[in-house]
Amino acid sequence: MQVFFAIDLHDRRESISFFMKRLRIATAFLTCLAFAQAEPLRVASLSTVMADLARDIGAEHVEVTEIVKPGVDPHIYEPTPGDRKTIAKSQILLASGLGFEGYLDKLRPSLEKAGVRLVVGGDVVKPIEAACEGHADHDHAHSHGSADPHWWHSISNVQAVAAQICDAFVAVDPTGKAAYEANAKKLQNRLATLSKWVRLQLAALPKANRVLVTSHEALGYFAKDNGFEIFAVQGVSTSDQPSSQKVKRLIGEIKARNVKAIFAENIENPKVLEEITNETGAKLGGVLCADGLGSGATATYEGMMKTNVSTIVEALK
Amino acid sequence: MRGFPLLRLFLVGAGLILLGAPVWLLTQPLPSSPPPASALIEPERLAVYEVLLTASAPARLTIRVANQPSVQSSVPVTSLTASFTMNSAEPEDLAVFGNFDPTAGNSALRVEVRLAGRTLADSTFWGTGLVEDVVTLPKP
């Protein structure tokens, strides 16, 4: 009787274990099935850089709509009624923040109403102060806070924002957690490799030559990370207009420091810079992507950083 | 010879040129080249930085500093030493490379930088195949 009972108990244990194994397999299968059949996460982006990160992290599980497209000047961009509809239909809206999108506060109530989760990159980065000169001598019509909003020129900031986007995707779509986290990990590794590549390239550039003269004050984070001094024709926004006094001061600075090259931007008219090159003898060192991604080689974040760094090193070394 | 004054003149001239050429070459100033960056720095700010690379296995080692010739080993070695004269107020970054045999697995490259006997930087980088990184030296 005792032996029989022991055998019976053993059988029961085995059958429970068998049942649990089946249950686990079925749960995993159903999760995969649900994830495979689920509609992609709808993501709208006001930032070309964040859109690129979202595509990397979300891959086939997200549908990213770029509201502000590459090559468009985001400083003067205003969302159209069509853009507002697209944003309202999305589940997540990505924005740079730190005053880069002057219209963001106006959008907030409609986002809350439509249940759109707002992810602001500027909330997780270490902001630096915007060096907006010329408040005394121009109309301060542009909208920006005291922080420089161009945080993506620091790779460590981009790493923080990539983690933020991953967390937002997991929060809105928990079924995709494993895929989002795996993709985010791969992206973090690529960003670490990019950071080392940037340091190796810049090591060839003598410290005395690390002076960046650009159209507008957009590369402050890059300058801080890599020991550059920065001079800009305009302020932190492309809508800032340089005074003649500021241009004169800048010309004096370029001559005094024997700056080899100055840089235009992909969305700017380089006319003012051409005038400065004529006055100073510095050459136009090339075009930099300052306010977001461009096209071709600069269509991805890694491509943009590599192109910018190569252009800077080639012109200043 | 006596009957050919022109030939004598030619031979004497050729002899003078042969004798004078080395003297002329030695006394000419060297072709002008742009002064090295260190030449523009106040002499009291120049300092000699000693760099020692140590590899966990034989590798081709290279040290690069902006505006100065690279120092590299021609054959795989386990250590490489070099000295660079730089502006102590703003020393350049050092790019270091260790090209290991990829089959050697995980390899380490240690970089030690000394200034006047004092260790300024001591970092170890890990990797497989090509191990490369940048060492930023502290300002005084």
mmCIF file with all atom_site columns, N, CA and C in Angstrom, chain A residues 48-49 70-72 74-75 100 150 152-154 212 214-220 222 238 263-268 286-312:
data_model
loop_
_atom_site.group_PDB
_atom_site.id
_atom_site.type_symbol
_atom_site.label_atom_id
_atom_site.label_alt_id
_atom_site.label_comp_id
_atom_site.label_asym_id
_atom_site.label_entity_id
_atom_site.label_seq_id
_atom_site.pdbx_PDB_ins_code
_atom_site.Cartn_x
_atom_site.Cartn_y
_atom_site.Cartn_z
_atom_site.occupancy
_atom_site.B_iso_or_equiv
_atom_site.pdbx_formal_charge
_atom_site.auth_seq_id
_atom_site.auth_comp_id
_atom_site.auth_asym_id
_atom_site.auth_atom_id
_atom_site.pdbx_PDB_model_num
ATOM 1   N N  . THR A 1 48  ? 14.841 64.423 -35.883 1.00 0.00 ? 48  THR A N  1
ATOM 2   C CA . THR A 1 48  ? 15.348 63.438 -36.845 1.00 0.00 ? 48  THR A CA 1
ATOM 3   C C  . THR A 1 48  ? 16.300 62.455 -36.153 1.00 0.00 ? 48  THR A C  1
ATOM 4   N N  . VAL A 1 49  ? 17.042 62.949 -35.159 1.00 0.00 ? 49  VAL A N  1
ATOM 5   C CA . VAL A 1 49  ? 17.983 62.083 -34.440 1.00 0.00 ? 49  VAL A CA 1
ATOM 6   C C  . VAL A 1 49  ? 17.204 61.040 -33.627 1.00 0.00 ? 49  VAL A C  1
ATOM 7   N N  . PRO A 1 70  ? 14.429 65.470 -42.347 1.00 0.00 ? 70  PRO A N  1
ATOM 8   C CA . PRO A 1 70  ? 15.823 65.909 -42.518 1.00 0.00 ? 70  PRO A CA 1
ATOM 9   C C  . PRO A 1 70  ? 15.920 67.072 -43.504 1.00 0.00 ? 70  PRO A C  1
ATOM 10  N N  . GLY A 1 71  ? 16.773 68.010 -43.172 1.00 0.00 ? 71  GLY A N  1
ATOM 11  C CA . GLY A 1 71  ? 16.968 69.162 -44.061 1.00 0.00 ? 71  GLY A CA 1
ATOM 12  C C  . GLY A 1 71  ? 16.057 70.330 -43.760 1.00 0.00 ? 71  GLY A C  1
ATOM 13  N N  . VAL A 1 72  ? 15.022 70.099 -42.928 1.00 0.00 ? 72  VAL A N  1
ATOM 14  C CA . VAL A 1 72  ? 14.100 71.186 -42.552 1.00 0.00 ? 72  VAL A CA 1
ATOM 15  C C  . VAL A 1 72  ? 14.710 71.903 -41.342 1.00 0.00 ? 72  VAL A C  1
ATOM 16  N N  . PRO A 1 74  ? 14.548 73.051 -37.987 1.00 0.00 ? 74  PRO A N  1
ATOM 17  C CA . PRO A 1 74  ? 13.600 72.844 -36.877 1.00 0.00 ? 74  PRO A CA 1
ATOM 18  C C  . PRO A 1 74  ? 13.414 74.071 -36.002 1.00 0.00 ? 74  PRO A C  1
ATOM 19  N N  . HIS A 1 75  ? 14.335 75.038 -36.081 1.00 0.00 ? 75  HIS A N  1
ATOM 20  C CA . HIS A 1 75  ? 14.209 76.242 -35.250 1.00 0.00 ? 75  HIS A CA 1
ATOM 21  C C  . HIS A 1 75  ? 12.996 77.073 -35.656 1.00 0.00 ? 75  HIS A C  1
ATOM 22  N N  . PHE A 1 100 ? 13.933 73.514 -27.872 1.00 0.00 ? 100 PHE A N  1
ATOM 23  C CA . PHE A 1 100 ? 14.206 73.379 -29.310 1.00 0.00 ? 100 PHE A CA 1
ATOM 24  C C  . PHE A 1 100 ? 12.912 73.491 -30.115 1.00 0.00 ? 100 PHE A C  1
ATOM 25  N N  . HIS A 1 150 ? 20.876 71.519 -28.395 1.00 0.00 ? 150 HIS A N  1
ATOM 26  C CA . HIS A 1 150 ? 21.477 70.593 -29.386 1.00 0.00 ? 150 HIS A CA 1
ATOM 27  C C  . HIS A 1 150 ? 22.242 69.461 -28.702 1.00 0.00 ? 150 HIS A C  1
ATOM 28  N N  . TRP A 1 152 ? 22.333 66.290 -28.928 1.00 0.00 ? 152 TRP A N  1
ATOM 29  C CA . TRP A 1 152 ? 22.749 65.094 -29.686 1.00 0.00 ? 152 TRP A CA 1
ATOM 30  C C  . TRP A 1 152 ? 24.198 65.170 -30.184 1.00 0.00 ? 152 TRP A C  1
ATOM 31  N N  . HIS A 1 153 ? 24.830 66.332 -30.035 1.00 0.00 ? 153 HIS A N  1
ATOM 32  C CA . HIS A 1 153 ? 26.243 66.402 -30.443 1.00 0.00 ? 153 HIS A CA 1
ATOM 33  C C  . HIS A 1 153 ? 27.173 65.830 -29.362 1.00 0.00 ? 153 HIS A C  1
ATOM 34  N N  . SER A 1 154 ? 26.593 65.333 -28.273 1.00 0.00 ? 154 SER A N  1
ATOM 35  C CA . SER A 1 154 ? 27.359 64.589 -27.265 1.00 0.00 ? 154 SER A CA 1
ATOM 36  C C  . SER A 1 154 ? 26.851 63.151 -27.299 1.00 0.00 ? 154 SER A C  1
ATOM 37  N N  . LEU A 1 212 ? 36.243 76.056 -33.400 1.00 0.00 ? 212 LEU A N  1
ATOM 38  C CA . LEU A 1 212 ? 35.158 75.837 -34.362 1.00 0.00 ? 212 LEU A CA 1
ATOM 39  C C  . LEU A 1 212 ? 34.409 77.140 -34.605 1.00 0.00 ? 212 LEU A C  1
ATOM 40  N N  . THR A 1 214 ? 31.267 78.423 -36.636 1.00 0.00 ? 214 THR A N  1
ATOM 41  C CA . THR A 1 214 ? 30.111 77.870 -37.352 1.00 0.00 ? 214 THR A CA 1
ATOM 42  C C  . THR A 1 214 ? 29.044 78.933 -37.579 1.00 0.00 ? 214 THR A C  1
ATOM 43  N N  . SER A 1 215 ? 28.028 78.538 -38.345 1.00 0.00 ? 215 SER A N  1
ATOM 44  C CA . SER A 1 215 ? 26.937 79.480 -38.634 1.00 0.00 ? 215 SER A CA 1
ATOM 45  C C  . SER A 1 215 ? 26.207 79.878 -37.365 1.00 0.00 ? 215 SER A C  1
ATOM 46  N N  . HIS A 1 216 ? 25.721 78.882 -36.617 1.00 0.00 ? 216 HIS A N  1
ATOM 47  C CA . HIS A 1 216 ? 25.026 79.204 -35.369 1.00 0.00 ? 216 HIS A CA 1
ATOM 48  C C  . HIS A 1 216 ? 25.511 78.297 -34.248 1.00 0.00 ? 216 HIS A C  1
ATOM 49  N N  . GLU A 1 217 ? 25.224 78.710 -33.042 1.00 0.00 ? 217 GLU A N  1
ATOM 50  C CA . GLU A 1 217 ? 25.776 78.083 -31.839 1.00 0.00 ? 217 GLU A CA 1
ATOM 51  C C  . GLU A 1 217 ? 25.105 76.720 -31.599 1.00 0.00 ? 217 GLU A C  1
ATOM 52  N N  . ALA A 1 218 ? 25.500 75.712 -32.372 1.00 0.00 ? 218 ALA A N  1
ATOM 53  C CA . ALA A 1 218 ? 24.831 74.415 -32.268 1.00 0.00 ? 218 ALA A CA 1
ATOM 54  C C  . ALA A 1 218 ? 25.747 73.304 -31.782 1.00 0.00 ? 218 ALA A C  1
ATOM 55  N N  . LEU A 1 219 ? 27.038 73.550 -31.798 1.00 0.00 ? 219 LEU A N  1
ATOM 56  C CA . LEU A 1 219 ? 27.966 72.453 -31.500 1.00 0.00 ? 219 LEU A CA 1
ATOM 57  C C  . LEU A 1 219 ? 28.612 72.583 -30.115 1.00 0.00 ? 219 LEU A C  1
ATOM 58  N N  . GLY A 1 220 ? 27.898 73.216 -29.208 1.00 0.00 ? 220 GLY A N  1
ATOM 59  C CA . GLY A 1 220 ? 28.432 73.427 -27.857 1.00 0.00 ? 220 GLY A CA 1
ATOM 60  C C  . GLY A 1 220 ? 28.738 72.126 -27.124 1.00 0.00 ? 220 GLY A C  1
ATOM 61  N N  . PHE A 1 222 ? 29.421 69.196 -28.482 1.00 0.00 ? 222 PHE A N  1
ATOM 62  C CA . PHE A 1 222 ? 30.580 68.575 -29.149 1.00 0.00 ? 222 PHE A CA 1
ATOM 63  C C  . PHE A 1 222 ? 31.859 69.270 -28.681 1.00 0.00 ? 222 PHE A C  1
ATOM 64  N N  . THR A 1 238 ? 18.834 79.479 -35.372 1.00 0.00 ? 238 THR A N  1
ATOM 65  C CA . THR A 1 238 ? 19.138 79.977 -36.721 1.00 0.00 ? 238 THR A CA 1
ATOM 66  C C  . THR A 1 238 ? 18.398 81.276 -37.014 1.00 0.00 ? 238 THR A C  1
ATOM 67  N N  . PHE A 1 263 ? 32.963 76.765 -40.785 1.00 0.00 ? 263 PHE A N  1
ATOM 68  C CA . PHE A 1 263 ? 32.048 75.733 -41.285 1.00 0.00 ? 263 PHE A CA 1
ATOM 69  C C  . PHE A 1 263 ? 30.631 76.260 -41.502 1.00 0.00 ? 263 PHE A C  1
ATOM 70  N N  . ALA A 1 264 ? 30.061 75.814 -42.628 1.00 0.00 ? 264 ALA A N  1
ATOM 71  C CA . ALA A 1 264 ? 28.666 76.126 -42.915 1.00 0.00 ? 264 ALA A CA 1
ATOM 72  C C  . ALA A 1 264 ? 27.800 74.986 -42.378 1.00 0.00 ? 264 ALA A C  1
ATOM 73  N N  . GLU A 1 265 ? 26.498 75.158 -42.466 1.00 0.00 ? 265 GLU A N  1
ATOM 74  C CA . GLU A 1 265 ? 25.590 74.098 -42.008 1.00 0.00 ? 265 GLU A CA 1
ATOM 75  C C  . GLU A 1 265 ? 24.675 73.664 -43.132 1.00 0.00 ? 265 GLU A C  1
ATOM 76  N N  . ASN A 1 266 ? 24.158 72.423 -42.994 1.00 0.00 ? 266 ASN A N  1
ATOM 77  C CA . ASN A 1 266 ? 23.402 71.831 -44.102 1.00 0.00 ? 266 ASN A CA 1
ATOM 78  C C  . ASN A 1 266 ? 22.102 72.560 -44.428 1.00 0.00 ? 266 ASN A C  1
ATOM 79  N N  . ILE A 1 267 ? 21.578 73.330 -43.479 1.00 0.00 ? 267 ILE A N  1
ATOM 80  C CA . ILE A 1 267 ? 20.297 73.982 -43.760 1.00 0.00 ? 267 ILE A CA 1
ATOM 81  C C  . ILE A 1 267 ? 20.452 75.501 -43.845 1.00 0.00 ? 267 ILE A C  1
ATOM 82  N N  . GLU A 1 268 ? 21.690 75.947 -43.950 1.00 0.00 ? 268 GLU A N  1
ATOM 83  C CA . GLU A 1 268 ? 21.941 77.385 -43.886 1.00 0.00 ? 268 GLU A CA 1
ATOM 84  C C  . GLU A 1 268 ? 22.379 77.927 -45.240 1.00 0.00 ? 268 GLU A C  1
ATOM 85  N N  . GLY A 1 286 ? 33.791 73.199 -44.994 1.00 0.00 ? 286 GLY A N  1
ATOM 86  C CA . GLY A 1 286 ? 32.803 72.185 -45.357 1.00 0.00 ? 286 GLY A CA 1
ATOM 87  C C  . GLY A 1 286 ? 31.490 72.451 -44.665 1.00 0.00 ? 286 GLY A C  1
ATOM 88  N N  . VAL A 1 287 ? 30.585 71.512 -44.867 1.00 0.00 ? 287 VAL A N  1
ATOM 89  C CA . VAL A 1 287 ? 29.228 71.675 -44.340 1.00 0.00 ? 287 VAL A CA 1
ATOM 90  C C  . VAL A 1 287 ? 29.014 70.687 -43.197 1.00 0.00 ? 287 VAL A C  1
ATOM 91  N N  . LEU A 1 288 ? 28.520 71.184 -42.063 1.00 0.00 ? 288 LEU A N  1
ATOM 92  C CA . LEU A 1 288 ? 28.258 70.328 -40.912 1.00 0.00 ? 288 LEU A CA 1
ATOM 93  C C  . LEU A 1 288 ? 26.752 70.181 -40.700 1.00 0.00 ? 288 LEU A C  1
ATOM 94  N N  . CYS A 1 289 ? 26.340 69.024 -40.213 1.00 0.00 ? 289 CYS A N  1
ATOM 95  C CA . CYS A 1 289 ? 24.942 68.829 -39.823 1.00 0.00 ? 289 CYS A CA 1
ATOM 96  C C  . CYS A 1 289 ? 24.830 69.284 -38.377 1.00 0.00 ? 289 CYS A C  1
ATOM 97  N N  . ALA A 1 290 ? 24.079 70.334 -38.130 1.00 0.00 ? 290 ALA A N  1
ATOM 98  C CA . ALA A 1 290 ? 24.020 70.881 -36.779 1.00 0.00 ? 290 ALA A CA 1
ATOM 99  C C  . ALA A 1 290 ? 22.674 70.637 -36.104 1.00 0.00 ? 290 ALA A C  1
ATOM 100 N N  . ASP A 1 291 ? 21.588 70.848 -36.848 1.00 0.00 ? 291 ASP A N  1
ATOM 101 C CA . ASP A 1 291 ? 20.265 70.812 -36.227 1.00 0.00 ? 291 ASP A CA 1
ATOM 102 C C  . ASP A 1 291 ? 19.538 69.483 -36.385 1.00 0.00 ? 291 ASP A C  1
ATOM 103 N N  . GLY A 1 292 ? 20.237 68.499 -36.887 1.00 0.00 ? 292 GLY A N  1
ATOM 104 C CA . GLY A 1 292 ? 19.609 67.188 -37.062 1.00 0.00 ? 292 GLY A CA 1
ATOM 105 C C  . GLY A 1 292 ? 20.249 66.458 -38.219 1.00 0.00 ? 292 GLY A C  1
ATOM 106 N N  . LEU A 1 293 ? 19.606 65.368 -38.624 1.00 0.00 ? 293 LEU A N  1
ATOM 107 C CA . LEU A 1 293 ? 20.191 64.546 -39.679 1.00 0.00 ? 293 LEU A CA 1
ATOM 108 C C  . LEU A 1 293 ? 19.976 65.180 -41.045 1.00 0.00 ? 293 LEU A C  1
ATOM 109 N N  . GLY A 1 294 ? 20.799 64.737 -41.991 1.00 0.00 ? 294 GLY A N  1
ATOM 110 C CA . GLY A 1 294 ? 20.679 65.210 -43.369 1.00 0.00 ? 294 GLY A CA 1
ATOM 111 C C  . GLY A 1 294 ? 20.274 64.054 -44.266 1.00 0.00 ? 294 GLY A C  1
ATOM 112 N N  . SER A 1 295 ? 20.834 64.027 -45.453 1.00 0.00 ? 295 SER A N  1
ATOM 113 C CA . SER A 1 295 ? 20.518 62.938 -46.383 1.00 0.00 ? 295 SER A CA 1
ATOM 114 C C  . SER A 1 295 ? 21.827 62.248 -46.772 1.00 0.00 ? 295 SER A C  1
ATOM 115 N N  . GLY A 1 296 ? 21.722 61.121 -47.454 1.00 0.00 ? 296 GLY A N  1
ATOM 116 C CA . GLY A 1 296 ? 22.915 60.375 -47.890 1.00 0.00 ? 296 GLY A CA 1
ATOM 117 C C  . GLY A 1 296 ? 23.702 59.864 -46.697 1.00 0.00 ? 296 GLY A C  1
ATOM 118 N N  . ALA A 1 297 ? 24.987 60.230 -46.653 1.00 0.00 ? 297 ALA A N  1
ATOM 119 C CA . ALA A 1 297 ? 25.860 59.727 -45.572 1.00 0.00 ? 297 ALA A CA 1
ATOM 120 C C  . ALA A 1 297 ? 25.438 60.244 -44.204 1.00 0.00 ? 297 ALA A C  1
ATOM 121 N N  . THR A 1 298 ? 24.701 61.337 -44.165 1.00 0.00 ? 298 THR A N  1
ATOM 122 C CA . THR A 1 298 ? 24.314 61.920 -42.875 1.00 0.00 ? 298 THR A CA 1
ATOM 123 C C  . THR A 1 298 ? 22.865 61.578 -42.492 1.00 0.00 ? 298 THR A C  1
ATOM 124 N N  . ALA A 1 299 ? 22.321 60.546 -43.146 1.00 0.00 ? 299 ALA A N  1
ATOM 125 C CA . ALA A 1 299 ? 20.923 60.179 -42.894 1.00 0.00 ? 299 ALA A CA 1
ATOM 126 C C  . ALA A 1 299 ? 20.739 59.390 -41.599 1.00 0.00 ? 299 ALA A C  1
ATOM 127 N N  . THR A 1 300 ? 21.845 58.931 -41.005 1.00 0.00 ? 300 THR A N  1
ATOM 128 C CA . THR A 1 300 ? 21.748 58.236 -39.713 1.00 0.00 ? 300 THR A CA 1
ATOM 129 C C  . THR A 1 300 ? 22.587 59.011 -38.698 1.00 0.00 ? 300 THR A C  1
ATOM 130 N N  . TYR A 1 301 ? 22.345 58.747 -37.417 1.00 0.00 ? 301 TYR A N  1
ATOM 131 C CA . TYR A 1 301 ? 23.104 59.468 -36.391 1.00 0.00 ? 301 TYR A CA 1
ATOM 132 C C  . TYR A 1 301 ? 24.598 59.163 -36.496 1.00 0.00 ? 301 TYR A C  1
ATOM 133 N N  . GLU A 1 302 ? 24.914 57.864 -36.651 1.00 0.00 ? 302 GLU A N  1
ATOM 134 C CA . GLU A 1 302 ? 26.335 57.497 -36.753 1.00 0.00 ? 302 GLU A CA 1
ATOM 135 C C  . GLU A 1 302 ? 26.975 58.143 -37.984 1.00 0.00 ? 302 GLU A C  1
ATOM 136 N N  . GLY A 1 303 ? 26.232 58.128 -39.090 1.00 0.00 ? 303 GLY A N  1
ATOM 137 C CA . GLY A 1 303 ? 26.744 58.737 -40.328 1.00 0.00 ? 303 GLY A CA 1
ATOM 138 C C  . GLY A 1 303 ? 26.961 60.227 -40.167 1.00 0.00 ? 303 GLY A C  1
ATOM 139 N N  . MET A 1 304 ? 26.016 60.879 -39.479 1.00 0.00 ? 304 MET A N  1
ATOM 140 C CA . MET A 1 304 ? 26.136 62.328 -39.266 1.00 0.00 ? 304 MET A CA 1
ATOM 141 C C  . MET A 1 304 ? 27.371 62.654 -38.431 1.00 0.00 ? 304 MET A C  1
ATOM 142 N N  . MET A 1 305 ? 27.551 61.920 -37.335 1.00 0.00 ? 305 MET A N  1
ATOM 143 C CA . MET A 1 305 ? 28.704 62.187 -36.457 1.00 0.00 ? 305 MET A CA 1
ATOM 144 C C  . MET A 1 305 ? 30.018 61.942 -37.197 1.00 0.00 ? 305 MET A C  1
ATOM 145 N N  . LYS A 1 306 ? 30.080 60.838 -37.950 1.00 0.00 ? 306 LYS A N  1
ATOM 146 C CA . LYS A 1 306 ? 31.319 60.513 -38.669 1.00 0.00 ? 306 LYS A CA 1
ATOM 147 C C  . LYS A 1 306 ? 31.620 61.566 -39.728 1.00 0.00 ? 306 LYS A C  1
ATOM 148 N N  . THR A 1 307 ? 30.582 62.014 -40.435 1.00 0.00 ? 307 THR A N  1
ATOM 149 C CA . THR A 1 307 ? 30.784 63.028 -41.478 1.00 0.00 ? 307 THR A CA 1
ATOM 150 C C  . THR A 1 307 ? 31.243 64.340 -40.847 1.00 0.00 ? 307 THR A C  1
ATOM 151 N N  . ASN A 1 308 ? 30.573 64.742 -39.765 1.00 0.00 ? 308 ASN A N  1
ATOM 152 C CA . ASN A 1 308 ? 30.951 65.993 -39.098 1.00 0.00 ? 308 ASN A CA 1
ATOM 153 C C  . ASN A 1 308 ? 32.402 65.945 -38.613 1.00 0.00 ? 308 ASN A C  1
ATOM 154 N N  . VAL A 1 309 ? 32.758 64.850 -37.949 1.00 0.00 ? 309 VAL A N  1
ATOM 155 C CA . VAL A 1 309 ? 34.110 64.740 -37.377 1.00 0.00 ? 309 VAL A CA 1
ATOM 156 C C  . VAL A 1 309 ? 35.159 64.719 -38.501 1.00 0.00 ? 309 VAL A C  1
ATOM 157 N N  . SER A 1 310 ? 34.904 63.953 -39.547 1.00 0.00 ? 310 SER A N  1
ATOM 158 C CA . SER A 1 310 ? 35.869 63.881 -40.662 1.00 0.00 ? 310 SER A CA 1
ATOM 159 C C  . SER A 1 310 ? 36.042 65.261 -41.295 1.00 0.00 ? 310 SER A C  1
ATOM 160 N N  . THR A 1 311 ? 34.933 65.984 -41.472 1.00 0.00 ? 311 THR A N  1
ATOM 161 C CA . THR A 1 311 ? 34.991 67.324 -42.076 1.00 0.00 ? 311 THR A CA 1
ATOM 162 C C  . THR A 1 311 ? 35.827 68.260 -41.203 1.00 0.00 ? 311 THR A C  1
ATOM 163 N N  . ILE A 1 312 ? 35.596 68.203 -39.898 1.00 0.00 ? 312 ILE A N  1
ATOM 164 C CA . ILE A 1 312 ? 36.310 69.093 -38.960 1.00 0.00 ? 312 ILE A CA 1
ATOM 165 C C  . ILE A 1 312 ? 37.804 68.766 -38.949 1.00 0.00 ? 312 ILE A C  1
#
